[in-house]
mmCIF file of C-alpha atoms in Angstrom:
data_model
loop_
_atom_site.group_PDB
_atom_site.id
_atom_site.type_symbol
_atom_site.label_atom_id
_atom_site.label_comp_id
_atom_site.label_asym_id
_atom_site.label_seq_id
_atom_site.Cartn_x
_atom_site.Cartn_y
_atom_site.Cartn_z
ATOM 1 C CA UNK W 1 -10.721 54.944 20.649
ATOM 2 C CA UNK W 2 -8.580 57.376 22.656
ATOM 3 C CA UNK W 3 -10.926 58.191 25.522
ATOM 4 C CA UNK W 4 -9.030 61.356 26.476
ATOM 5 C CA UNK W 5 -9.369 62.913 23.029
ATOM 6 C CA UNK W 6 -12.963 61.701 22.767
ATOM 7 C CA UNK W 7 -14.048 63.255 26.058
ATOM 8 C CA UNK W 8 -11.997 66.376 25.452
ATOM 9 C CA UNK W 9 -14.102 66.914 22.335
ATOM 10 C CA UNK W 10 -17.284 66.262 24.334
ATOM 11 C CA UNK W 11 -16.131 68.766 26.959
ATOM 12 C CA UNK W 12 -15.369 71.429 24.353
ATOM 13 C CA UNK W 13 -18.847 70.992 22.905
ATOM 14 C CA UNK W 14 -20.297 71.348 26.410
ATOM 15 C CA UNK W 15 -18.388 74.610 26.778
ATOM 16 C CA UNK W 16 -19.634 75.843 23.404
ATOM 17 C CA UNK W 17 -23.255 75.113 24.249
ATOM 18 C CA UNK W 18 -22.914 76.745 27.666
ATOM 19 C CA UNK W 19 -21.880 79.971 25.923
ATOM 20 C CA UNK W 20 -24.372 79.886 23.057
ATOM 21 C CA UNK W 21 -27.466 78.283 24.590
ATOM 22 C CA UNK W 22 -27.460 80.153 27.873
ATOM 23 C CA UNK W 23 -29.086 78.060 30.597
ATOM 24 C CA UNK W 24 -29.759 79.526 34.067
ATOM 25 C CA UNK W 25 -28.614 76.273 35.715
ATOM 26 C CA UNK W 26 -25.148 76.547 34.122
ATOM 27 C CA UNK W 27 -23.637 79.841 35.356
ATOM 28 C CA UNK W 28 -20.504 78.263 36.834
ATOM 29 C CA UNK W 29 -18.597 77.137 33.714
ATOM 30 C CA UNK W 30 -18.810 80.501 31.913
ATOM 31 C CA UNK W 31 -16.218 83.244 31.580
ATOM 32 C CA UNK W 32 -12.427 82.769 31.664
ATOM 33 C CA UNK W 33 -12.276 81.442 35.226
ATOM 34 C CA UNK W 34 -15.406 79.310 35.045
ATOM 35 C CA UNK W 35 -14.653 77.633 31.737
ATOM 36 C CA UNK W 36 -10.969 76.978 32.541
ATOM 37 C CA UNK W 37 -11.989 75.572 35.943
ATOM 38 C CA UNK W 38 -14.519 73.249 34.307
ATOM 39 C CA UNK W 39 -12.020 71.893 31.791
ATOM 40 C CA UNK W 40 -9.426 71.426 34.527
ATOM 41 C CA UNK W 41 -11.846 69.456 36.695
ATOM 42 C CA UNK W 42 -12.839 67.168 33.824
ATOM 43 C CA UNK W 43 -9.238 66.488 32.815
ATOM 44 C CA UNK W 44 -8.013 66.001 36.369
ATOM 45 C CA UNK W 45 -10.805 63.463 36.862
ATOM 46 C CA UNK W 46 -9.738 61.544 33.753
ATOM 47 C CA UNK W 47 -6.076 61.846 34.802
ATOM 48 C CA UNK W 48 -6.677 60.465 38.279
ATOM 49 C CA UNK W 49 -9.068 57.815 37.001
ATOM 50 C CA UNK W 50 -6.421 56.192 34.808
ATOM 51 C CA UNK W 51 -3.404 56.724 37.067
ATOM 52 C CA UNK W 52 -5.205 55.455 40.154
ATOM 53 C CA UNK W 53 -5.502 52.169 38.237
ATOM 54 C CA UNK W 54 -2.193 52.019 36.352
ATOM 55 C CA UNK W 55 -0.007 53.970 38.717
ATOM 56 C CA UNK W 56 2.767 56.272 37.524
ATOM 57 C CA UNK W 57 5.837 57.961 39.027
ATOM 58 C CA UNK W 58 4.083 61.324 39.018
ATOM 59 C CA UNK W 59 1.085 59.936 40.908
ATOM 60 C CA UNK W 60 -2.356 61.503 41.003
ATOM 61 C CA UNK W 61 -3.664 64.979 41.771
ATOM 62 C CA UNK W 62 -5.796 63.651 44.619
ATOM 63 C CA UNK W 63 -3.686 63.099 47.703
ATOM 64 C CA UNK W 64 -5.613 59.949 48.615
ATOM 65 C CA UNK W 65 -7.472 58.741 45.514
ATOM 66 C CA UNK W 66 -10.063 55.973 45.755
ATOM 67 C CA UNK W 67 -8.544 52.509 45.531
ATOM 68 C CA UNK W 68 -9.430 50.753 42.288
ATOM 69 C CA UNK W 69 -10.935 47.279 42.302
ATOM 70 C CA UNK W 70 -8.875 44.534 40.707
ATOM 71 C CA UNK W 71 -9.498 44.319 36.984
ATOM 72 C CA UNK W 72 -10.961 47.820 36.649
ATOM 73 C CA UNK W 73 -10.842 48.887 33.008
ATOM 74 C CA UNK W 74 -8.986 52.205 32.489
ATOM 75 C CA UNK W 75 -11.092 53.236 29.477
ATOM 76 C CA UNK W 76 -14.277 52.856 31.498
ATOM 77 C CA UNK W 77 -12.758 54.766 34.412
ATOM 78 C CA UNK W 78 -11.774 57.651 32.125
ATOM 79 C CA UNK W 79 -15.170 57.766 30.421
ATOM 80 C CA UNK W 80 -17.259 57.665 33.583
ATOM 81 C CA UNK W 81 -15.001 60.205 35.319
ATOM 82 C CA UNK W 82 -15.511 62.580 32.398
ATOM 83 C CA UNK W 83 -19.240 61.901 32.169
ATOM 84 C CA UNK W 84 -19.741 62.390 35.918
ATOM 85 C CA UNK W 85 -17.876 65.686 36.099
ATOM 86 C CA UNK W 86 -19.433 67.045 32.909
ATOM 87 C CA UNK W 87 -22.928 66.126 34.095
ATOM 88 C CA UNK W 88 -22.327 67.997 37.356
ATOM 89 C CA UNK W 89 -20.869 71.034 35.618
ATOM 90 C CA UNK W 90 -23.363 71.169 32.738
ATOM 91 C CA UNK W 91 -26.650 69.836 34.185
ATOM 92 C CA UNK W 92 -28.712 71.136 31.250
ATOM 93 C CA UNK W 93 -26.783 68.831 28.905
ATOM 94 C CA UNK W 94 -27.291 65.474 30.610
ATOM 95 C CA UNK W 95 -29.198 63.942 27.699
ATOM 96 C CA UNK W 96 -26.373 64.698 25.286
ATOM 97 C CA UNK W 97 -23.753 63.540 27.788
ATOM 98 C CA UNK W 98 -25.593 60.268 28.432
ATOM 99 C CA UNK W 99 -25.625 59.669 24.685
ATOM 100 C CA UNK W 100 -21.890 60.387 24.511
ATOM 101 C CA UNK W 101 -21.267 57.798 27.236
ATOM 102 C CA UNK W 102 -23.256 55.184 25.345
ATOM 103 C CA UNK W 103 -21.237 55.970 22.218
ATOM 104 C CA UNK W 104 -17.881 55.668 24.008
ATOM 105 C CA UNK W 105 -17.533 51.992 23.091
ATOM 106 C CA UNK W 106 -17.184 50.620 26.630
ATOM 107 C CA UNK W 107 -17.554 46.878 26.890
ATOM 108 C CA UNK W 108 -15.923 43.752 28.256
ATOM 109 C CA UNK W 109 -14.795 42.492 31.636
ATOM 110 C CA UNK W 110 -13.888 45.123 34.179
ATOM 111 C CA UNK W 111 -16.067 47.814 32.617
ATOM 112 C CA UNK W 112 -18.326 48.074 35.662
ATOM 113 C CA UNK W 113 -15.401 48.176 38.070
ATOM 114 C CA UNK W 114 -13.649 50.755 35.931
ATOM 115 C CA UNK W 115 -16.792 52.877 35.791
ATOM 116 C CA UNK W 116 -17.119 52.691 39.545
ATOM 117 C CA UNK W 117 -13.556 53.908 39.943
ATOM 118 C CA UNK W 118 -14.101 56.787 37.541
ATOM 119 C CA UNK W 119 -17.232 57.845 39.363
ATOM 120 C CA UNK W 120 -15.520 57.725 42.772
ATOM 121 C CA UNK W 121 -12.598 59.812 41.520
ATOM 122 C CA UNK W 122 -14.924 62.346 39.898
ATOM 123 C CA UNK W 123 -16.974 62.785 43.070
ATOM 124 C CA UNK W 124 -13.808 63.299 45.137
ATOM 125 C CA UNK W 125 -12.550 66.027 42.800
ATOM 126 C CA UNK W 126 -15.928 67.749 42.538
ATOM 127 C CA UNK W 127 -16.188 67.766 46.334
ATOM 128 C CA UNK W 128 -12.735 69.308 46.710
ATOM 129 C CA UNK W 129 -13.470 72.138 44.259
ATOM 130 C CA UNK W 130 -17.077 72.712 45.330
ATOM 131 C CA UNK W 131 -16.228 76.200 46.621
ATOM 132 C CA UNK W 132 -15.011 77.494 43.266
ATOM 133 C CA UNK W 133 -14.797 80.055 41.825
ATOM 134 C CA UNK W 134 -14.500 81.852 45.136
ATOM 135 C CA UNK W 135 -11.263 82.501 46.986
ATOM 136 C CA UNK W 136 -10.465 78.827 47.499
ATOM 137 C CA UNK W 137 -6.917 78.955 46.264
ATOM 138 C CA UNK W 138 -5.139 77.521 43.263
ATOM 139 C CA UNK W 139 -5.776 74.028 41.923
ATOM 140 C CA UNK W 140 -2.157 72.872 41.827
ATOM 141 C CA UNK W 141 0.312 75.743 41.323
ATOM 142 C CA UNK W 142 2.396 76.116 44.483
ATOM 143 C CA UNK W 143 3.026 79.891 44.510
ATOM 144 C CA UNK W 144 0.817 82.914 43.872
ATOM 145 C CA UNK W 145 2.670 84.492 40.963
ATOM 146 C CA UNK W 146 1.959 88.068 39.923
ATOM 147 C CA UNK W 147 2.355 90.023 36.705
ATOM 148 C CA UNK W 148 5.004 92.631 36.000
ATOM 149 C CA UNK W 149 3.959 96.231 36.761
ATOM 150 C CA UNK W 150 1.796 97.715 33.997
ATOM 151 C CA UNK W 151 3.097 100.329 31.544
ATOM 152 C CA UNK W 152 1.912 103.955 31.703
ATOM 153 C CA UNK W 153 -1.748 104.420 30.913
ATOM 154 C CA UNK W 154 -4.791 102.374 31.795
ATOM 155 C CA UNK W 155 -3.766 98.714 31.936
ATOM 156 C CA UNK W 156 -7.372 97.635 31.687
ATOM 157 C CA UNK W 157 -7.658 99.179 28.219
ATOM 158 C CA UNK W 158 -4.702 97.088 27.050
ATOM 159 C CA UNK W 159 -6.217 94.011 28.618
ATOM 160 C CA UNK W 160 -9.511 94.605 26.844
ATOM 161 C CA UNK W 161 -7.734 95.138 23.536
ATOM 162 C CA UNK W 162 -5.894 91.855 23.831
ATOM 163 C CA UNK W 163 -8.966 90.001 25.011
ATOM 164 C CA UNK W 164 -11.376 91.528 22.522
ATOM 165 C CA UNK W 165 -11.924 88.230 20.760
ATOM 166 C CA UNK W 166 -13.717 85.541 22.702
ATOM 167 C CA UNK W 167 -12.159 82.986 20.377
ATOM 168 C CA UNK W 168 -8.632 84.183 21.044
ATOM 169 C CA UNK W 169 -8.988 84.349 24.792
ATOM 170 C CA UNK W 170 -10.791 81.085 25.339
ATOM 171 C CA UNK W 171 -9.450 77.929 26.999
ATOM 172 C CA UNK W 172 -11.121 75.821 24.267
ATOM 173 C CA UNK W 173 -8.784 77.422 21.709
ATOM 174 C CA UNK W 174 -5.751 76.204 23.648
ATOM 175 C CA UNK W 175 -7.311 72.770 23.960
ATOM 176 C CA UNK W 176 -7.695 72.645 20.179
ATOM 177 C CA UNK W 177 -4.042 73.610 19.840
ATOM 178 C CA UNK W 178 -3.036 70.955 22.379
ATOM 179 C CA UNK W 179 -4.968 68.402 20.319
ATOM 180 C CA UNK W 180 -2.879 69.379 17.281
ATOM 181 C CA UNK W 181 0.296 68.603 19.185
ATOM 182 C CA UNK W 182 -1.059 65.408 20.718
ATOM 183 C CA UNK W 183 -2.004 63.992 17.318
ATOM 184 C CA UNK W 184 1.194 65.166 15.623
ATOM 185 C CA UNK W 185 3.319 63.603 18.383
ATOM 186 C CA UNK W 186 1.283 60.347 18.313
ATOM 187 C CA UNK W 187 0.496 60.430 22.023
ATOM 188 C CA UNK W 188 -1.003 57.364 23.644
ATOM 189 C CA UNK W 189 -3.878 57.568 26.140
ATOM 190 C CA UNK W 190 -1.659 57.867 29.199
ATOM 191 C CA UNK W 191 0.384 60.639 27.585
ATOM 192 C CA UNK W 192 -2.766 62.510 26.648
ATOM 193 C CA UNK W 193 -4.175 62.105 30.149
ATOM 194 C CA UNK W 194 -1.082 63.772 31.596
ATOM 195 C CA UNK W 195 -0.665 66.460 28.930
ATOM 196 C CA UNK W 196 -4.276 67.654 28.925
ATOM 197 C CA UNK W 197 -4.440 67.653 32.727
ATOM 198 C CA UNK W 198 -1.285 69.763 32.926
ATOM 199 C CA UNK W 199 -2.430 72.211 30.242
ATOM 200 C CA UNK W 200 -5.926 72.695 31.634
ATOM 201 C CA UNK W 201 -4.773 73.019 35.237
ATOM 202 C CA UNK W 202 -2.228 75.614 34.115
ATOM 203 C CA UNK W 203 -5.000 77.526 32.322
ATOM 204 C CA UNK W 204 -7.262 77.410 35.370
ATOM 205 C CA UNK W 205 -4.591 78.558 37.807
ATOM 206 C CA UNK W 206 -3.453 81.295 35.414
ATOM 207 C CA UNK W 207 -7.019 82.603 35.307
ATOM 208 C CA UNK W 208 -7.267 82.576 39.102
ATOM 209 C CA UNK W 209 -4.009 84.504 39.456
ATOM 210 C CA UNK W 210 -4.998 87.030 36.774
ATOM 211 C CA UNK W 211 -8.220 87.724 38.644
ATOM 212 C CA UNK W 212 -6.288 88.344 41.841
ATOM 213 C CA UNK W 213 -3.644 90.602 40.262
ATOM 214 C CA UNK W 214 -4.111 94.352 40.643
ATOM 215 C CA UNK W 215 -2.157 94.968 37.418
ATOM 216 C CA UNK W 216 -5.042 93.509 35.365
ATOM 217 C CA UNK W 217 -2.865 91.261 33.195
ATOM 218 C CA UNK W 218 -4.348 89.999 29.972
ATOM 219 C CA UNK W 219 -6.073 86.691 30.576
ATOM 220 C CA UNK W 220 -5.451 85.720 26.951
ATOM 221 C CA UNK W 221 -1.747 86.347 27.391
ATOM 222 C CA UNK W 222 -1.632 84.307 30.578
ATOM 223 C CA UNK W 223 -3.556 81.471 28.923
ATOM 224 C CA UNK W 224 -1.174 81.450 25.961
ATOM 225 C CA UNK W 225 1.914 81.566 28.140
ATOM 226 C CA UNK W 226 0.605 78.793 30.373
ATOM 227 C CA UNK W 227 -0.509 76.495 27.567
ATOM 228 C CA UNK W 228 2.523 76.809 25.305
ATOM 229 C CA UNK W 229 5.064 76.643 28.100
ATOM 230 C CA UNK W 230 3.357 73.506 29.401
ATOM 231 C CA UNK W 231 3.506 71.933 25.948
ATOM 232 C CA UNK W 232 7.183 72.847 25.594
ATOM 233 C CA UNK W 233 7.997 71.364 28.971
ATOM 234 C CA UNK W 234 6.048 68.215 28.240
ATOM 235 C CA UNK W 235 7.935 67.603 25.016
ATOM 236 C CA UNK W 236 11.288 68.556 26.582
ATOM 237 C CA UNK W 237 11.809 71.803 24.674
ATOM 238 C CA UNK W 238 13.701 74.186 26.947
ATOM 239 C CA UNK W 239 13.848 77.285 24.732
ATOM 240 C CA UNK W 240 11.018 79.793 24.510
ATOM 241 C CA UNK W 241 10.405 79.254 20.792
ATOM 242 C CA UNK W 242 9.753 79.443 17.993
ATOM 243 C CA UNK W 243 10.706 75.790 18.040
ATOM 244 C CA UNK W 244 10.505 72.618 16.016
ATOM 245 C CA UNK W 245 7.290 71.566 17.706
ATOM 246 C CA UNK W 246 5.448 73.885 15.337
ATOM 247 C CA UNK W 247 6.800 72.357 12.124
ATOM 248 C CA UNK W 248 3.786 71.639 9.965
ATOM 249 C CA UNK W 249 1.418 73.203 12.494
ATOM 250 C CA UNK W 250 0.759 76.601 10.952
ATOM 251 C CA UNK W 251 -2.414 76.902 13.026
ATOM 252 C CA UNK W 252 -0.333 77.527 16.145
ATOM 253 C CA UNK W 253 2.970 78.964 14.936
ATOM 254 C CA UNK W 254 1.871 82.591 15.133
ATOM 255 C CA UNK W 255 1.036 82.191 18.801
ATOM 256 C CA UNK W 256 4.335 80.547 19.607
ATOM 257 C CA UNK W 257 6.557 83.125 17.948
ATOM 258 C CA UNK W 258 4.715 86.075 19.510
ATOM 259 C CA UNK W 259 3.277 87.471 16.275
ATOM 260 C CA UNK W 260 -0.370 86.909 17.183
ATOM 261 C CA UNK W 261 -2.871 89.723 16.816
ATOM 262 C CA UNK W 262 -6.048 90.396 18.724
ATOM 263 C CA UNK W 263 -9.558 89.942 17.359
ATOM 264 C CA UNK W 264 -9.357 93.267 15.525
ATOM 265 C CA UNK W 265 -6.077 92.654 13.709
ATOM 266 C CA UNK W 266 -3.985 94.724 16.121
ATOM 267 C CA UNK W 267 -0.683 93.469 17.492
ATOM 268 C CA UNK W 268 -1.162 91.634 20.766
ATOM 269 C CA UNK W 269 0.255 93.957 23.437
ATOM 270 C CA UNK W 270 -0.329 91.511 26.253
ATOM 271 C CA UNK W 271 3.325 90.804 26.994
ATOM 272 C CA UNK W 272 3.670 94.428 28.094
ATOM 273 C CA UNK W 273 1.353 93.872 31.036
ATOM 274 C CA UNK W 274 2.907 90.670 32.268
ATOM 275 C CA UNK W 275 0.314 88.108 31.287
ATOM 276 C CA UNK W 276 2.640 85.923 29.253
ATOM 277 C CA UNK W 277 5.261 85.772 31.990
ATOM 278 C CA UNK W 278 2.641 84.999 34.611
ATOM 279 C CA UNK W 279 1.340 82.130 32.491
ATOM 280 C CA UNK W 280 4.842 80.763 31.941
ATOM 281 C CA UNK W 281 5.550 80.965 35.660
ATOM 282 C CA UNK W 282 2.446 78.887 36.313
ATOM 283 C CA UNK W 283 3.478 76.298 33.710
ATOM 284 C CA UNK W 284 7.032 76.071 35.037
ATOM 285 C CA UNK W 285 5.751 75.700 38.589
ATOM 286 C CA UNK W 286 3.426 72.841 37.656
ATOM 287 C CA UNK W 287 6.140 71.130 35.664
ATOM 288 C CA UNK W 288 8.541 71.297 38.613
ATOM 289 C CA UNK W 289 6.031 70.409 41.343
ATOM 290 C CA UNK W 290 3.618 68.194 39.417
ATOM 291 C CA UNK W 291 -0.132 68.078 39.789
ATOM 292 C CA UNK W 292 -0.458 67.828 43.572
ATOM 293 C CA UNK W 293 -3.616 68.713 45.426
ATOM 294 C CA UNK W 294 -1.774 69.094 48.742
ATOM 295 C CA UNK W 295 0.849 71.518 47.388
ATOM 296 C CA UNK W 296 -1.489 74.109 45.848
ATOM 297 C CA UNK W 297 -1.182 77.731 46.966
ATOM 298 C CA UNK W 298 -3.982 78.817 49.265
ATOM 299 C CA UNK W 299 -6.500 81.635 48.943
ATOM 300 C CA UNK W 300 -5.427 85.196 48.312
ATOM 301 C CA UNK W 301 -4.533 87.033 51.491
ATOM 302 C CA UNK W 302 -6.647 90.121 52.360
#
């Protein structure tokens, strides 16, 4: 079992329930900023859980991650990191999340040590982002990018038109698209850990920067620009598309070639208010700088 894909699916179901079975104890992971933040936290926890055990040239997001015990099992670390963060973010869903952990297929030597590592990593990340979604700064992007100036007229009306569909504007949609690429490219667990952490951190930071931008850029546009540019960078595609990554993936090709429409069938005007470029800037920044806690841009200045 690929634990990243498994827990990504669990996380997307948590997001769905949080938006359809409204629970007073779960206000944080709702809306564009809240839901993208939640998915970023979960995927950063899984990312740091595995790479704090295996090690990798790109390192971890945490500047000083917990040290793993010898023999810690990566699958257990990933699963418990995901379960711990999801349980904190979605406290009304603990019964379902506990069941998902039992069904994750964890067994064998090193499972307990791996679980301990995942839990320690998750707690460190949750502690660092405890102040969200206030003005606590970006998660990993190093500069506070802004959108292009808006066209004549009310930019907020354009933003609403482009974001009229909750499905189109949602981070879960871009996670589903990322899953299409991950399966088509036959990613292994380590590759998925890195890809999904990059995509979801880009989405979260794009949402933060859209909120802070007086031009009211389309959040959907920024999400799309951030997600697709991250995927292109990850698979070493330099051009802006359409590109060969979409061969056989009709589900995503309309987004990549810019022909997407909003929830009412109208042409997506979001590029005209800078959202796409802002999202691409975020993706390019993360690709160049990596996922580094200590390099993230700080809070918005007054």
